[in-house]
């Protein structure tokens, strides 16, 4: 009898269709049964390096409903788990287009990044406290609001910072005194990270009942992944990197990326077809991963999802980089063209809200932005050859590799956002969601050219940064981020930019919230053309009767971004467009 090893994860959901991902312990037929309806779906598992996975398309669901489901493998029920204390997992579909003016509430996107499943061995940071993803699950289990979408913006696993239990399992396979030491080495070791992260009982239940979108950041592969051309050259010269990058990209495709795609995209994906058809899909995936690493133009990790009149664009800020110093860009030309096309698709008035997911912040504290712009110019030779080596060493040591460190791409993204927000029929909001920096803050740009009669702007443009979900930050960095927003910090940023002859950034911006430190989740709520956001932090509570640790989310801030055009929200809830 086949057993359930990992999952289920509810991934794609629209008004009548869903996908469910799982790993079984052997080849089998996996089936989703929806209670009280004829909806459901089945799929044969496919194999990668001895592991058996299924991505099941569920059809026949009714719009605007919440349907409990269970899973069988070769006819034997494996989910819910026997004796589970949790309620049934459900699929909550989006309302139909004709229900657009109905009374349903807002569409809630919960997001964050940087989650240690367990504290890494030898971590020097302060104790990290309760896990915000656990706390989000506990809120839902206790009857509180449940998000409609969970958006995970990077560092879902930490390949370079492993816990004691994971290290013990790695030591059973190889000598940890040899490279890559106690970091993961290959695909098989990556699976240990996903087991540790997604088998947490509360998180497992949450991921089975809230649809999710996922995007990698550096620690999913290695700290400072693709920082620079010389960084890439140095790491490719090691004897262990090839297996690491192939294992990292392959495991990301299997565990995270595949579930981001719609059933229609899956049906047209030749790699997915090849993997399912093969006795073992590992060779095809390794070949794909090697091409993707050597030539980013051969793969696209960015993706788009539309939820009615809400458009979500998830942007790859790691693998699509151009690293040659004289051409340095966050996104290559094809990727930037894709982003333009998706943001502008449908023409004026096509969406009420544009959401751009970027693992790395677009708008940093001004002092840090100035340092990164200065450093990029030094590394490109703006102050002569003697500064280049210093600039590269500083770039690696201080993690200077955000949008500001790619000035050409920073300008291109800023211009695109300005173009969208400045249209006569612009979205009510343009929101850039980001993580990475182990704290939360809100920043808003000042697009003077977008001012309209009455002193307003056509779109409210905001960056919402939320990190970490479960991690920590040294005290000295907390002080540095606070200083970065100060008047003195702004002056330092301008001074460094002048030293590097880098010029002023194409837009000014202000911090309008934060910084907040701790384990946290942010939620963006969208209803018609109204928008609001809230920040919740995880706090420990009294243990459960059985002694199990418990936590809760405490709302730190809740703020309106845009008001509805009429008192009842005008167009009502978002819903999927066909």
Coordinates of C-alpha atoms in Angstrom, one line a residue:
X1 CA 0.0 0.0 0.0
X2 CA 1.4 3.4 -1.0
X3 CA 1.8 6.0 1.7
X4 CA 1.8 9.8 1.8
X5 CA 5.3 11.2 2.3
X6 CA 4.8 14.9 1.9
X7 CA 1.8 17.2 1.3
X8 CA -0.8 17.6 0.2
X9 CA -0.2 21.2 -0.9
X10 CA -3.1 23.1 -2.5
X11 CA -1.5 25.3 -5.2
X12 CA -3.6 26.7 -8.1
X13 CA -7.2 27.6 -7.5
X14 CA -9.7 29.5 -9.7
X15 CA -13.5 29.5 -9.8
X16 CA -13.9 25.8 -10.8
X17 CA -10.4 24.2 -10.9
X18 CA -7.6 23.5 -8.5
X19 CA -4.3 21.6 -8.4
X20 CA -3.0 19.6 -5.5
X21 CA 0.7 18.5 -5.1
X22 CA 2.0 15.6 -3.1
X23 CA 4.8 13.1 -2.7
X24 CA 4.1 9.4 -2.2
X25 CA 6.4 6.7 -1.0
X26 CA 6.0 4.6 -4.2
X27 CA 4.4 4.6 -7.6
X28 CA 0.6 4.8 -7.4
X29 CA -2.6 6.4 -8.6
X30 CA -3.3 9.6 -6.5
X31 CA -6.8 10.8 -6.4
X32 CA -8.6 13.8 -4.8
X33 CA -12.2 13.3 -3.7
X34 CA -14.4 16.3 -3.1
X35 CA -17.0 15.7 -0.4
X36 CA -20.6 16.0 -1.4
X37 CA -19.9 16.8 -5.1
X38 CA -18.8 15.0 -8.3
X39 CA -15.7 17.2 -8.4
X40 CA -12.3 15.5 -8.2
X41 CA -9.3 14.4 -10.1
X42 CA -6.6 11.8 -10.3
X43 CA -3.0 11.4 -11.6
X44 CA -0.4 8.8 -11.8
X45 CA 2.8 9.6 -9.9
X46 CA 6.0 10.4 -11.7
X47 CA 9.5 9.7 -10.4
X48 CA 12.5 11.9 -9.8
X49 CA 15.6 10.3 -8.3
X50 CA 13.7 7.7 -6.5
X51 CA 11.0 10.0 -5.2
X52 CA 7.4 9.8 -6.4
X53 CA 5.3 12.9 -7.0
X54 CA 1.8 13.8 -8.3
X55 CA 0.3 17.1 -9.3
X56 CA -3.5 16.4 -9.5
X57 CA -5.8 18.7 -11.4
X58 CA -9.2 18.9 -9.6
X59 CA -12.2 19.8 -11.9
X60 CA -15.9 20.3 -11.5
X61 CA -15.8 22.6 -8.6
X62 CA -18.5 25.2 -8.1
X63 CA -17.6 29.0 -8.0
X64 CA -17.6 30.7 -4.7
X65 CA -17.8 27.5 -2.6
X66 CA -15.7 25.8 0.0
X67 CA -15.4 22.0 -0.5
X68 CA -13.7 19.5 1.9
X69 CA -11.5 17.0 0.2
X70 CA -9.7 13.8 0.9
X71 CA -6.9 11.9 -0.9
X72 CA -6.5 8.3 -1.7
X73 CA -3.4 6.5 -3.1
X74 CA -4.4 3.3 -5.1
X75 CA -7.8 3.6 -3.4
X76 CA -6.5 3.8 0.2
X77 CA -7.3 7.0 2.1
X78 CA -4.1 8.7 3.3
X79 CA -5.5 12.3 3.9
X80 CA -6.7 13.4 6.4
X81 CA -4.2 11.6 8.5
X82 CA -5.7 9.0 10.8
X83 CA -6.5 10.6 14.1
X84 CA -5.8 14.1 12.9
X85 CA -6.8 16.8 15.3
X86 CA -7.2 19.3 12.5
X87 CA -10.4 20.1 10.5
X88 CA -10.8 18.8 7.0
X89 CA -8.7 20.4 4.3
X90 CA -10.9 22.4 1.9
X91 CA -10.7 24.0 -1.5
X92 CA -12.2 27.5 -1.5
X93 CA -12.9 28.6 -5.1
X94 CA -13.1 32.1 -6.3
X95 CA -16.5 33.7 -7.2
X96 CA -17.8 33.6 -10.8
X97 CA -17.5 36.7 -12.9
X98 CA -21.2 37.3 -12.8
X99 CA -21.0 37.6 -9.0
X100 CA -18.6 40.5 -9.2
X101 CA -21.1 42.9 -7.6
X102 CA -22.1 40.5 -4.8
X103 CA -21.6 41.0 -1.1
X104 CA -18.5 38.8 -0.6
X105 CA -15.6 40.2 1.3
X106 CA -12.1 41.2 0.2
X107 CA -9.5 39.0 -1.5
X108 CA -6.6 38.6 1.0
X109 CA -3.0 37.9 0.0
X110 CA -0.8 36.9 3.0
X111 CA 2.9 37.1 2.2
X112 CA 6.4 37.0 3.7
X113 CA 9.8 35.4 3.2
X114 CA 12.8 33.9 5.0
X115 CA 11.6 30.9 7.1
X116 CA 13.9 28.7 9.0
X117 CA 11.9 25.5 9.6
X118 CA 14.3 24.9 12.6
X119 CA 17.1 27.0 14.0
X120 CA 20.4 26.2 12.2
X121 CA 23.1 24.5 14.2
X122 CA 25.6 27.0 15.4
X123 CA 23.4 30.0 14.6
X124 CA 24.9 33.2 16.1
X125 CA 21.7 35.2 15.9
X126 CA 19.5 35.9 18.9
X127 CA 16.7 33.4 19.6
X128 CA 14.2 33.6 16.7
X129 CA 10.9 33.2 18.6
X130 CA 7.7 31.6 17.3
X131 CA 7.1 30.9 13.6
X132 CA 4.7 33.3 12.0
X133 CA 3.5 30.6 9.5
X134 CA 2.6 28.4 12.5
X135 CA 0.8 31.3 14.1
X136 CA -1.1 32.0 10.8
X137 CA -2.2 28.4 10.8
X138 CA -3.2 28.5 14.5
X139 CA -5.3 31.7 13.8
X140 CA -7.2 29.8 11.0
X141 CA -7.6 26.7 13.2
X142 CA -9.1 28.9 15.9
X143 CA -11.7 30.3 13.6
X144 CA -9.9 33.5 12.6
X145 CA -9.5 35.0 9.1
X146 CA -7.9 32.7 6.6
X147 CA -6.1 34.2 3.6
X148 CA -7.3 33.5 0.1
X149 CA -3.7 33.2 -1.1
X150 CA -0.3 32.6 0.5
X151 CA 2.6 34.2 -1.3
X152 CA 6.0 33.0 -0.2
X153 CA 8.7 35.3 -1.5
X154 CA 11.9 33.3 -1.1
X155 CA 14.1 31.4 1.3
X156 CA 11.4 28.7 1.8
X157 CA 14.4 26.4 2.6
X158 CA 18.0 27.2 3.7
X159 CA 20.4 25.0 1.7
X160 CA 23.4 26.7 3.4
X161 CA 22.2 26.8 7.0
X162 CA 21.1 23.4 8.2
X163 CA 19.7 22.2 11.5
X164 CA 21.1 19.6 13.8
X165 CA 18.6 16.9 12.7
X166 CA 19.3 17.6 9.0
X167 CA 23.0 17.5 9.6
X168 CA 22.7 14.2 11.3
X169 CA 21.0 12.7 8.2
X170 CA 23.6 14.3 5.9
X171 CA 26.3 12.7 8.0
X172 CA 24.8 9.3 7.3
X173 CA 25.5 9.8 3.6
X174 CA 28.9 11.5 3.5
X175 CA 31.8 13.1 5.3
X176 CA 30.8 16.6 6.5
X177 CA 34.4 17.7 6.8
X178 CA 34.6 17.8 3.0
X179 CA 32.9 20.4 0.7
X180 CA 30.1 21.4 0.8
X181 CA 30.5 20.5 4.5
X182 CA 27.2 20.7 6.4
X183 CA 25.3 22.4 3.6
X184 CA 23.2 20.3 1.3
X185 CA 25.0 18.8 -1.7
X186 CA 22.5 17.4 -4.1
X187 CA 18.8 16.6 -4.9
X188 CA 18.4 13.9 -2.3
X189 CA 19.7 16.2 0.5
X190 CA 17.4 19.0 -0.7
X191 CA 14.4 16.7 -0.1
X192 CA 15.4 16.6 3.6
X193 CA 14.9 20.4 3.8
X194 CA 11.4 20.2 2.4
X195 CA 10.5 17.4 4.8
X196 CA 11.7 19.5 7.7
X197 CA 9.9 22.6 6.5
X198 CA 6.5 21.2 5.3
X199 CA 5.9 18.3 7.7
X200 CA 5.4 20.7 10.6
X201 CA 1.8 19.7 11.5
X202 CA 0.2 23.1 11.5
X203 CA 2.1 24.3 8.5
X204 CA 1.2 21.1 6.6
X205 CA -2.5 21.7 7.3
X206 CA -2.3 25.3 6.3
X207 CA -0.6 24.5 3.0
X208 CA -3.2 21.9 2.3
X209 CA -6.1 24.4 2.6
X210 CA -4.7 27.8 1.4
X211 CA -3.5 28.1 -2.2
X212 CA 0.1 29.2 -2.5
X213 CA 2.5 30.9 -4.9
X214 CA 6.3 30.5 -4.3
X215 CA 9.4 32.2 -5.6
X216 CA 13.0 31.4 -4.7
X217 CA 15.7 33.7 -3.3
X218 CA 19.3 33.2 -2.6
X219 CA 19.2 30.8 0.4
X220 CA 17.1 28.3 -1.6
X221 CA 20.4 27.8 -3.4
X222 CA 23.2 29.6 -1.5
X223 CA 23.7 32.9 0.3
X224 CA 24.3 35.8 -2.2
X225 CA 23.5 33.5 -5.2
X226 CA 24.5 35.3 -8.4
X227 CA 25.9 38.4 -6.7
X228 CA 28.3 39.2 -9.4
X229 CA 30.3 37.9 -12.4
X230 CA 33.4 37.2 -10.3
X231 CA 31.3 35.5 -7.6
X232 CA 29.8 33.2 -10.2
X233 CA 33.2 32.5 -11.8
X234 CA 34.7 31.6 -8.4
X235 CA 31.9 29.3 -7.3
X236 CA 31.8 27.5 -10.6
X237 CA 35.5 26.7 -10.2
X238 CA 34.8 24.6 -7.0
X239 CA 34.3 20.8 -7.2
X240 CA 31.0 20.8 -5.4
X241 CA 28.9 23.6 -7.0
X242 CA 27.6 21.8 -10.1
X243 CA 25.7 19.2 -8.0
X244 CA 24.5 21.9 -5.7
X245 CA 23.0 24.1 -8.4
X246 CA 21.5 21.1 -10.3
X247 CA 20.0 19.8 -7.1
X248 CA 18.7 23.2 -6.1
X249 CA 17.1 24.1 -9.4
X250 CA 15.7 20.6 -9.9
X251 CA 14.2 20.4 -6.4
X252 CA 12.8 23.9 -6.8
X253 CA 11.1 23.0 -10.0
X254 CA 9.5 19.9 -8.4
X255 CA 8.5 21.3 -5.0
X256 CA 7.8 24.9 -5.7
X257 CA 7.7 26.1 -9.3
X258 CA 5.5 23.4 -10.9
X259 CA 2.6 24.3 -8.6
X260 CA 2.7 28.0 -9.6
X261 CA 1.5 27.0 -13.1
X262 CA -2.1 26.8 -14.2
X263 CA -3.6 23.5 -15.5
X264 CA -3.5 25.0 -19.0
X265 CA 0.2 25.9 -18.6
X266 CA 1.0 22.4 -17.3
X267 CA -0.7 20.8 -20.3
X268 CA 1.5 22.8 -22.7
X269 CA 4.7 22.3 -20.7
X270 CA 7.1 20.0 -22.6
X271 CA 9.4 19.4 -19.7
X272 CA 6.5 18.3 -17.4
X273 CA 5.3 15.9 -20.2
X274 CA 8.8 14.5 -20.5
X275 CA 9.2 14.0 -16.8
X276 CA 5.9 12.2 -16.5
X277 CA 6.7 10.0 -19.5
X278 CA 10.1 8.9 -18.3
X279 CA 10.9 6.0 -15.9
X280 CA 12.9 8.6 -14.0
X281 CA 12.6 12.3 -14.8
X282 CA 15.9 13.2 -13.1
X283 CA 18.0 13.2 -16.3
X284 CA 15.6 15.5 -18.1
X285 CA 15.4 17.8 -15.1
X286 CA 19.2 17.9 -14.6
X287 CA 19.7 18.8 -18.3
X288 CA 17.1 21.6 -18.0
X289 CA 18.7 22.9 -14.8
X290 CA 22.1 23.0 -16.3
X291 CA 20.9 24.9 -19.3
X292 CA 19.0 27.3 -17.0
X293 CA 22.1 28.0 -15.0
X294 CA 24.4 28.5 -17.9
X295 CA 21.9 30.5 -20.0
X296 CA 19.1 32.1 -18.1
X297 CA 17.3 32.9 -21.3
X298 CA 16.4 29.2 -21.7
X299 CA 14.1 29.2 -18.6
X300 CA 11.5 31.5 -17.1
X301 CA 10.9 31.2 -13.4
X302 CA 8.7 34.4 -13.4
X303 CA 5.0 33.9 -13.7
X304 CA 1.7 35.6 -13.8
X305 CA -1.7 34.9 -12.1
X306 CA -4.9 36.9 -12.6
X307 CA -7.5 36.9 -9.9
X308 CA -10.3 38.7 -11.6
X309 CA -9.2 42.4 -11.8
X310 CA -6.2 41.7 -9.6
X311 CA -3.0 40.8 -11.5
X312 CA -0.1 39.2 -9.7
X313 CA 3.3 39.2 -11.4
X314 CA 6.0 37.1 -9.6
X315 CA 9.4 38.2 -10.8
X316 CA 12.6 36.1 -10.7
X317 CA 15.3 38.4 -9.3
X318 CA 18.0 35.7 -9.0
X319 CA 18.4 33.4 -12.0
X320 CA 17.5 36.0 -14.7
X321 CA 20.4 38.3 -13.9
X322 CA 23.0 39.6 -16.4
X323 CA 26.3 39.7 -14.4
X324 CA 28.9 41.1 -16.8
X325 CA 29.9 44.4 -15.2
X326 CA 29.4 46.5 -18.3
X327 CA 25.9 45.0 -18.9
X328 CA 24.8 44.4 -15.3
X329 CA 21.1 44.0 -15.0
X330 CA 18.7 42.3 -12.5
X331 CA 16.6 41.0 -15.4
X332 CA 17.8 40.2 -18.9
X333 CA 16.2 41.8 -21.9
X334 CA 13.7 39.0 -22.5
X335 CA 12.7 38.9 -18.8
X336 CA 12.2 42.7 -18.7
X337 CA 10.2 42.6 -22.0
X338 CA 8.0 39.9 -20.4
X339 CA 7.4 42.0 -17.3
X340 CA 6.4 45.0 -19.5
X341 CA 4.0 42.9 -21.6
X342 CA 2.3 41.3 -18.5
X343 CA 2.0 44.6 -16.6
X344 CA 0.4 46.3 -19.6
X345 CA -1.6 43.4 -21.0
X346 CA -5.2 44.3 -21.7
X347 CA -4.5 48.0 -22.0
X348 CA -5.8 50.8 -19.9
X349 CA -8.4 49.9 -17.2
X350 CA -7.7 46.1 -17.5
X351 CA -7.1 45.7 -13.7
X352 CA -8.0 47.4 -10.5
X353 CA -4.8 46.3 -8.7
X354 CA -1.4 45.4 -10.0
X355 CA 0.8 43.3 -7.5
X356 CA 4.4 42.7 -8.3
X357 CA 6.2 40.1 -6.2
X358 CA 9.9 40.5 -5.9
X359 CA 12.0 38.6 -3.4
X360 CA 14.3 41.6 -3.1
X361 CA 13.0 45.1 -2.2
X362 CA 12.8 47.7 -4.9
X363 CA 13.0 50.7 -2.5
X364 CA 15.6 50.4 0.2
X365 CA 16.5 52.8 3.0
X366 CA 18.1 55.7 1.1
X367 CA 21.5 55.3 2.7
X368 CA 21.6 51.6 1.7
X369 CA 20.4 52.5 -1.8
X370 CA 23.2 55.0 -2.1
X371 CA 25.8 52.5 -0.9
X372 CA 24.6 49.9 -3.4
X373 CA 24.5 52.4 -6.3
X374 CA 28.0 53.6 -5.3
X375 CA 29.3 50.1 -5.1
X376 CA 28.0 49.1 -8.5
X377 CA 29.7 52.1 -10.1
X378 CA 33.0 51.3 -8.3
X379 CA 32.9 47.7 -9.5
X380 CA 32.2 48.9 -13.0
X381 CA 35.4 51.1 -12.8
X382 CA 33.8 54.5 -12.4
X383 CA 36.7 55.6 -10.0
X384 CA 39.5 53.6 -11.6
X385 CA 40.9 50.1 -11.3
X386 CA 42.2 50.5 -7.8
X387 CA 38.6 50.7 -6.5
X388 CA 37.3 47.6 -8.4
X389 CA 38.8 45.0 -6.0
X390 CA 37.6 46.9 -3.0
X391 CA 34.2 47.3 -4.4
X392 CA 33.8 43.6 -5.2
X393 CA 35.0 42.6 -1.7
X394 CA 32.5 45.0 -0.1
X395 CA 29.7 43.8 -2.4
X396 CA 30.1 40.2 -1.2
X397 CA 30.7 41.0 2.4
X398 CA 27.8 43.4 2.8
X399 CA 25.3 41.6 0.4
X400 CA 25.0 44.6 -1.9
X401 CA 22.9 43.0 -4.6
X402 CA 19.4 44.4 -4.5
X403 CA 17.6 46.4 -7.2
X404 CA 19.8 49.4 -6.3
X405 CA 22.9 47.4 -7.1
X406 CA 21.6 47.1 -10.7
X407 CA 20.9 50.7 -11.6
X408 CA 19.8 50.1 -15.1
X409 CA 17.2 47.6 -13.9
X410 CA 16.1 49.9 -11.0
X411 CA 15.4 52.6 -13.5
X412 CA 13.6 50.3 -15.9
X413 CA 11.3 48.9 -13.1
X414 CA 10.7 52.4 -11.8
X415 CA 9.7 53.6 -15.3
X416 CA 7.4 50.7 -15.8
X417 CA 5.6 51.3 -12.5
X418 CA 5.3 55.0 -13.3
X419 CA 3.9 54.1 -16.7
X420 CA 1.3 51.8 -15.3
X421 CA 0.4 54.2 -12.4
X422 CA 0.2 57.2 -14.7
X423 CA -2.3 55.9 -17.2
X424 CA -5.7 57.7 -17.4
X425 CA -7.4 54.5 -16.4
X426 CA -4.7 53.3 -14.0
X427 CA -5.1 50.6 -11.3
X428 CA -6.2 51.9 -7.9
X429 CA -3.0 50.5 -6.5
X430 CA 0.4 49.2 -7.7
X431 CA 1.9 47.2 -4.9
X432 CA 5.4 45.8 -4.9
X433 CA 5.7 43.0 -2.3
X434 CA 9.1 42.0 -1.1
X435 CA 11.1 40.3 1.6
X436 CA 14.8 39.3 2.2
X437 CA 15.9 42.0 4.6
X438 CA 14.7 40.4 7.9
X439 CA 12.4 43.2 8.9
X440 CA 9.2 44.9 7.6
X441 CA 8.6 48.4 6.4
X442 CA 6.4 50.4 4.0
X443 CA 7.9 52.8 1.4
X444 CA 6.1 55.0 -1.1
X445 CA 7.6 56.7 -4.1
X446 CA 6.9 60.3 -5.1
X447 CA 6.0 60.3 -8.8
X448 CA 5.5 64.1 -9.3
X449 CA 4.5 63.6 -12.9
X450 CA 1.6 61.4 -11.9
X451 CA -0.2 64.2 -10.0
X452 CA -3.7 65.0 -11.2
X453 CA -6.2 67.6 -10.4
X454 CA -6.9 67.8 -6.7
X455 CA -3.3 66.9 -5.8
X456 CA -3.7 63.1 -5.9
X457 CA -2.1 60.5 -8.1
X458 CA -3.7 58.1 -10.6
X459 CA -2.5 55.0 -8.7
X460 CA -1.4 54.6 -5.1
X461 CA 2.1 53.1 -5.4
X462 CA 3.5 51.3 -2.4
X463 CA 6.2 48.8 -1.5
X464 CA 5.3 46.4 1.2
X465 CA 8.3 44.6 2.6
X466 CA 7.7 41.7 5.1
X467 CA 10.5 39.5 6.4
X468 CA 11.2 37.2 8.2
X469 CA 8.5 34.6 8.7
X470 CA 10.9 32.8 11.1
X471 CA 14.4 34.0 11.3
X472 CA 16.4 36.8 13.1
X473 CA 18.6 39.7 12.6
X474 CA 21.6 40.9 14.6
X475 CA 21.1 44.0 16.7
X476 CA 23.7 46.0 14.7
X477 CA 21.8 45.5 11.5
X478 CA 18.6 46.8 13.2
X479 CA 20.4 50.0 14.0
X480 CA 21.8 50.2 10.4
X481 CA 18.3 49.9 8.9
X482 CA 17.0 52.6 11.2
X483 CA 19.9 54.9 10.3
X484 CA 19.3 54.2 6.6
X485 CA 16.1 56.2 6.7
X486 CA 17.4 59.1 8.8
X487 CA 18.3 62.5 7.4
X488 CA 22.0 61.8 8.0
X489 CA 21.6 58.5 6.2
X490 CA 20.0 60.1 3.2
X491 CA 22.8 62.6 3.1
X492 CA 25.4 59.8 3.2
X493 CA 23.6 58.0 0.3
X494 CA 23.7 61.2 -1.8
X495 CA 27.4 61.8 -1.0
X496 CA 28.4 58.3 -2.1
X497 CA 26.4 58.5 -5.3
X498 CA 28.2 61.8 -6.1
X499 CA 31.6 60.1 -5.4
X500 CA 30.8 57.4 -7.9
X501 CA 29.4 59.9 -10.4
X502 CA 26.2 57.8 -10.3
X503 CA 23.6 60.6 -10.4
X504 CA 20.3 60.9 -8.6
X505 CA 17.8 58.0 -8.6
X506 CA 14.9 58.4 -11.0
X507 CA 12.4 58.8 -8.1
X508 CA 12.4 59.8 -4.5
X509 CA 10.6 57.8 -1.8
X510 CA 9.6 58.0 1.8
X511 CA 9.2 55.4 4.6
X512 CA 5.5 55.5 5.6
X513 CA 5.6 52.5 8.0
X514 CA 8.1 50.7 10.2
X515 CA 10.7 49.4 10.5
X516 CA 9.3 46.4 12.4
X517 CA 11.4 43.6 13.7
X518 CA 10.3 40.1 14.6
X519 CA 8.7 37.1 12.9
X520 CA 5.8 38.4 10.9
X521 CA 3.3 38.1 8.1
X522 CA 1.7 40.9 6.1
X523 CA -1.7 40.8 4.4
X524 CA -2.8 42.8 1.4
X525 CA -6.6 43.0 1.2
X526 CA -8.3 44.0 -2.1
X527 CA -12.0 44.6 -2.6
X528 CA -13.1 46.3 -5.8
X529 CA -10.9 49.3 -6.1
X530 CA -10.4 49.5 -2.3
X531 CA -7.1 48.2 -0.7
X532 CA -5.7 47.9 2.8
X533 CA -2.8 46.2 4.4
X534 CA -2.0 44.8 7.9
X535 CA 1.1 43.5 9.6
X536 CA 0.8 40.7 12.2
X537 CA 3.7 39.5 14.4
X538 CA 4.0 36.1 16.0
X539 CA 3.9 35.9 19.8
X540 CA 4.2 33.0 22.2
X541 CA 1.1 32.0 24.2
X542 CA 0.4 29.5 27.0
X543 CA 1.2 25.9 25.9
X544 CA -1.6 23.6 24.9
X545 CA -2.8 21.1 27.5
X546 CA -0.5 18.4 26.1
X547 CA 2.5 20.8 26.5
X548 CA 2.7 21.7 22.8
X549 CA 4.1 25.2 22.2
X550 CA 1.5 27.6 20.9
X551 CA 1.7 31.0 19.3
X552 CA -0.7 33.7 18.0
X553 CA -0.6 36.6 15.5
X554 CA -0.9 40.1 17.0
X555 CA -1.8 42.9 14.6
X556 CA 0.8 45.6 14.8
X557 CA -0.7 47.9 12.1
X558 CA -3.7 48.0 9.8
X559 CA -4.0 50.8 7.2
X560 CA -6.1 51.7 4.2
X561 CA -4.3 52.2 0.9
X562 CA -7.2 53.2 -1.4
X563 CA -10.9 53.9 -0.7
X564 CA -13.7 52.3 -2.7
X565 CA -15.3 54.6 -5.3
X566 CA -18.7 54.2 -3.6
X567 CA -19.6 53.3 0.0
X568 CA -20.2 49.6 -0.5
X569 CA -17.0 49.0 -2.5
X570 CA -18.5 49.6 -5.9
X571 CA -17.5 46.6 -8.0
X572 CA -17.3 44.2 -5.0
X573 CA -15.0 41.3 -4.6
X574 CA -12.4 40.3 -7.1
X575 CA -13.1 37.2 -9.1
X576 CA -11.2 35.3 -11.9
X577 CA -11.5 36.6 -15.4
X578 CA -12.0 33.9 -18.1

